[in-house]
């Protein structure tokens, strides 16, 4: 085998389609664009999602889901979390500043205290909302549950 005898496999190289080079080329006259219509004309640009005037797919499909802009989203803190924070940091009063400082809530969060777990001490808790069981458990332990504005 010599370098000058190398050539590509049969059928691997196709001849380029020379468009708009006269009728005799086989690709003249309409230059493979077909007859009439926007696609046959110069300056044609295909718009994204355009389906030739048919209603586009994204407009035919139903829109799903709903985001309620008035929804209040609370950060939930259970009673056992309060008990654990009290034991770890020696805190008896839980207000928003304390909860933010301890990393239990963000400074702009709304906090709701839930009744999972039990309390061993009496705590003064100030939060935006309380579940019935949480409020009852805090008051049963001798503490106070105050709703913050």
GROMACS .gro file of C-alpha atoms in nm:
model
  149
    1UNK     CA    1   0.000   0.000   0.000
    2UNK     CA    2   0.134   0.341  -0.102
    3UNK     CA    3   0.013   0.687   0.000
    4UNK     CA    4  -0.075   0.776  -0.358
    5UNK     CA    5  -0.299   0.470  -0.389
    6UNK     CA    6  -0.522   0.562  -0.090
    7UNK     CA    7  -0.876   0.670  -0.165
    8UNK     CA    8  -1.201   0.685   0.036
    9UNK     CA    9  -1.441   0.391   0.043
   10UNK     CA   10  -1.694   0.373  -0.236
   11UNK     CA   11  -2.002   0.585  -0.158
   12UNK     CA   12  -1.827   0.771   0.129
   13UNK     CA   13  -1.780   1.094  -0.067
   14UNK     CA   14  -2.081   1.252  -0.234
   15UNK     CA   15  -2.077   1.524  -0.493
   16UNK     CA   16  -2.188   1.867  -0.359
   17UNK     CA   17  -2.534   1.985  -0.464
   18UNK     CA   18  -2.466   2.303  -0.665
   19UNK     CA   19  -2.784   2.502  -0.634
   20UNK     CA   20  -2.909   2.770  -0.877
   21UNK     CA   21  -2.657   2.698  -1.155
   22UNK     CA   22  -2.901   2.665  -1.442
   23UNK     CA   23  -3.163   2.414  -1.550
   24UNK     CA   24  -2.902   2.173  -1.683
   25UNK     CA   25  -2.760   2.123  -1.331
   26UNK     CA   26  -3.087   1.966  -1.217
   27UNK     CA   27  -3.102   2.220  -0.933
   28UNK     CA   28  -3.189   2.533  -1.131
   29UNK     CA   29  -3.510   2.733  -1.178
   30UNK     CA   30  -3.665   2.706  -0.823
   31UNK     CA   31  -3.325   2.609  -0.678
   32UNK     CA   32  -3.475   2.316  -0.480
   33UNK     CA   33  -3.706   2.553  -0.286
   34UNK     CA   34  -4.031   2.433  -0.438
   35UNK     CA   35  -4.304   2.655  -0.577
   36UNK     CA   36  -4.440   2.971  -0.409
   37UNK     CA   37  -4.491   3.026  -0.037
   38UNK     CA   38  -4.281   3.207   0.222
   39UNK     CA   39  -4.010   2.942   0.226
   40UNK     CA   40  -3.942   2.987  -0.143
   41UNK     CA   41  -3.872   3.358  -0.109
   42UNK     CA   42  -3.557   3.540  -0.005
   43UNK     CA   43  -3.549   3.685   0.344
   44UNK     CA   44  -3.760   3.406   0.493
   45UNK     CA   45  -3.703   3.359   0.864
   46UNK     CA   46  -3.875   3.084   1.056
   47UNK     CA   47  -4.010   3.213   1.386
   48UNK     CA   48  -3.965   2.988   1.686
   49UNK     CA   49  -4.286   2.790   1.762
   50UNK     CA   50  -4.448   2.908   1.435
   51UNK     CA   51  -4.656   2.631   1.284
   52UNK     CA   52  -4.769   2.793   0.961
   53UNK     CA   53  -5.064   2.974   1.117
   54UNK     CA   54  -5.186   2.667   1.305
   55UNK     CA   55  -5.229   2.734   1.676
   56UNK     CA   56  -4.888   2.655   1.830
   57UNK     CA   57  -4.852   2.356   2.059
   58UNK     CA   58  -4.766   2.558   2.371
   59UNK     CA   59  -5.089   2.755   2.324
   60UNK     CA   60  -5.302   2.443   2.262
   61UNK     CA   61  -5.193   2.264   2.580
   62UNK     CA   62  -5.366   2.344   2.910
   63UNK     CA   63  -5.174   2.551   3.160
   64UNK     CA   64  -5.133   2.361   3.486
   65UNK     CA   65  -5.060   2.468   3.840
   66UNK     CA   66  -5.149   2.771   4.041
   67UNK     CA   67  -4.941   3.004   4.259
   68UNK     CA   68  -5.140   3.185   4.522
   69UNK     CA   69  -4.971   3.521   4.574
   70UNK     CA   70  -5.154   3.571   4.904
   71UNK     CA   71  -5.034   3.243   5.056
   72UNK     CA   72  -4.859   3.268   5.391
   73UNK     CA   73  -4.570   3.027   5.418
   74UNK     CA   74  -4.463   2.942   5.772
   75UNK     CA   75  -4.137   2.797   5.901
   76UNK     CA   76  -4.241   2.511   6.129
   77UNK     CA   77  -4.068   2.459   6.463
   78UNK     CA   78  -4.169   2.169   6.685
   79UNK     CA   79  -4.175   2.168   7.065
   80UNK     CA   80  -3.893   1.911   7.079
   81UNK     CA   81  -3.676   2.156   6.877
   82UNK     CA   82  -3.747   2.427   7.136
   83UNK     CA   83  -3.657   2.184   7.415
   84UNK     CA   84  -3.331   2.087   7.240
   85UNK     CA   85  -3.236   2.454   7.184
   86UNK     CA   86  -3.314   2.530   7.549
   87UNK     CA   87  -3.087   2.247   7.669
   88UNK     CA   88  -2.806   2.336   7.428
   89UNK     CA   89  -2.804   2.715   7.464
   90UNK     CA   90  -2.981   2.769   7.800
   91UNK     CA   91  -3.262   2.980   7.654
   92UNK     CA   92  -3.598   3.022   7.830
   93UNK     CA   93  -3.752   3.295   7.611
   94UNK     CA   94  -3.804   3.222   7.242
   95UNK     CA   95  -3.891   3.529   7.037
   96UNK     CA   96  -3.808   3.606   6.674
   97UNK     CA   97  -3.467   3.756   6.754
   98UNK     CA   98  -3.366   3.448   6.951
   99UNK     CA   99  -3.491   3.206   6.684
  100UNK     CA  100  -3.303   3.396   6.411
  101UNK     CA  101  -2.986   3.410   6.622
  102UNK     CA  102  -3.003   3.033   6.686
  103UNK     CA  103  -3.060   2.966   6.313
  104UNK     CA  104  -3.406   2.812   6.355
  105UNK     CA  105  -3.566   3.072   6.127
  106UNK     CA  106  -3.475   3.347   5.882
  107UNK     CA  107  -3.523   3.712   5.978
  108UNK     CA  108  -3.813   3.758   5.733
  109UNK     CA  109  -3.978   3.419   5.800
  110UNK     CA  110  -4.317   3.365   5.956
  111UNK     CA  111  -4.282   3.107   6.235
  112UNK     CA  112  -4.541   2.854   6.347
  113UNK     CA  113  -4.490   2.642   6.656
  114UNK     CA  114  -4.615   2.283   6.620
  115UNK     CA  115  -4.697   2.039   6.899
  116UNK     CA  116  -4.463   1.750   6.818
  117UNK     CA  117  -4.256   1.655   7.124
  118UNK     CA  118  -4.283   1.757   7.489
  119UNK     CA  119  -4.148   2.036   7.707
  120UNK     CA  120  -3.963   1.983   8.035
  121UNK     CA  121  -3.945   2.349   8.137
  122UNK     CA  122  -4.161   2.657   8.117
  123UNK     CA  123  -4.088   2.874   7.817
  124UNK     CA  124  -4.201   3.215   7.703
  125UNK     CA  125  -4.265   3.168   7.329
  126UNK     CA  126  -4.347   3.449   7.084
  127UNK     CA  127  -4.429   3.336   6.729
  128UNK     CA  128  -4.660   3.426   6.440
  129UNK     CA  129  -4.883   3.119   6.483
  130UNK     CA  130  -4.933   2.819   6.711
  131UNK     CA  131  -5.106   2.488   6.662
  132UNK     CA  132  -5.371   2.409   6.924
  133UNK     CA  133  -5.168   2.123   7.068
  134UNK     CA  134  -4.851   2.336   7.088
  135UNK     CA  135  -5.028   2.620   7.268
  136UNK     CA  136  -5.190   2.376   7.511
  137UNK     CA  137  -4.856   2.201   7.582
  138UNK     CA  138  -4.668   2.530   7.642
  139UNK     CA  139  -4.938   2.658   7.880
  140UNK     CA  140  -4.964   2.317   8.054
  141UNK     CA  141  -4.589   2.336   8.128
  142UNK     CA  142  -4.642   2.678   8.290
  143UNK     CA  143  -4.515   2.889   7.999
  144UNK     CA  144  -4.680   3.147   7.777
  145UNK     CA  145  -4.758   3.139   7.404
  146UNK     CA  146  -4.789   3.487   7.254
  147UNK     CA  147  -4.880   3.562   6.892
  148UNK     CA  148  -4.642   3.812   6.731
  149UNK     CA  149  -4.763   4.075   6.484
   0.00000   0.00000   0.00000
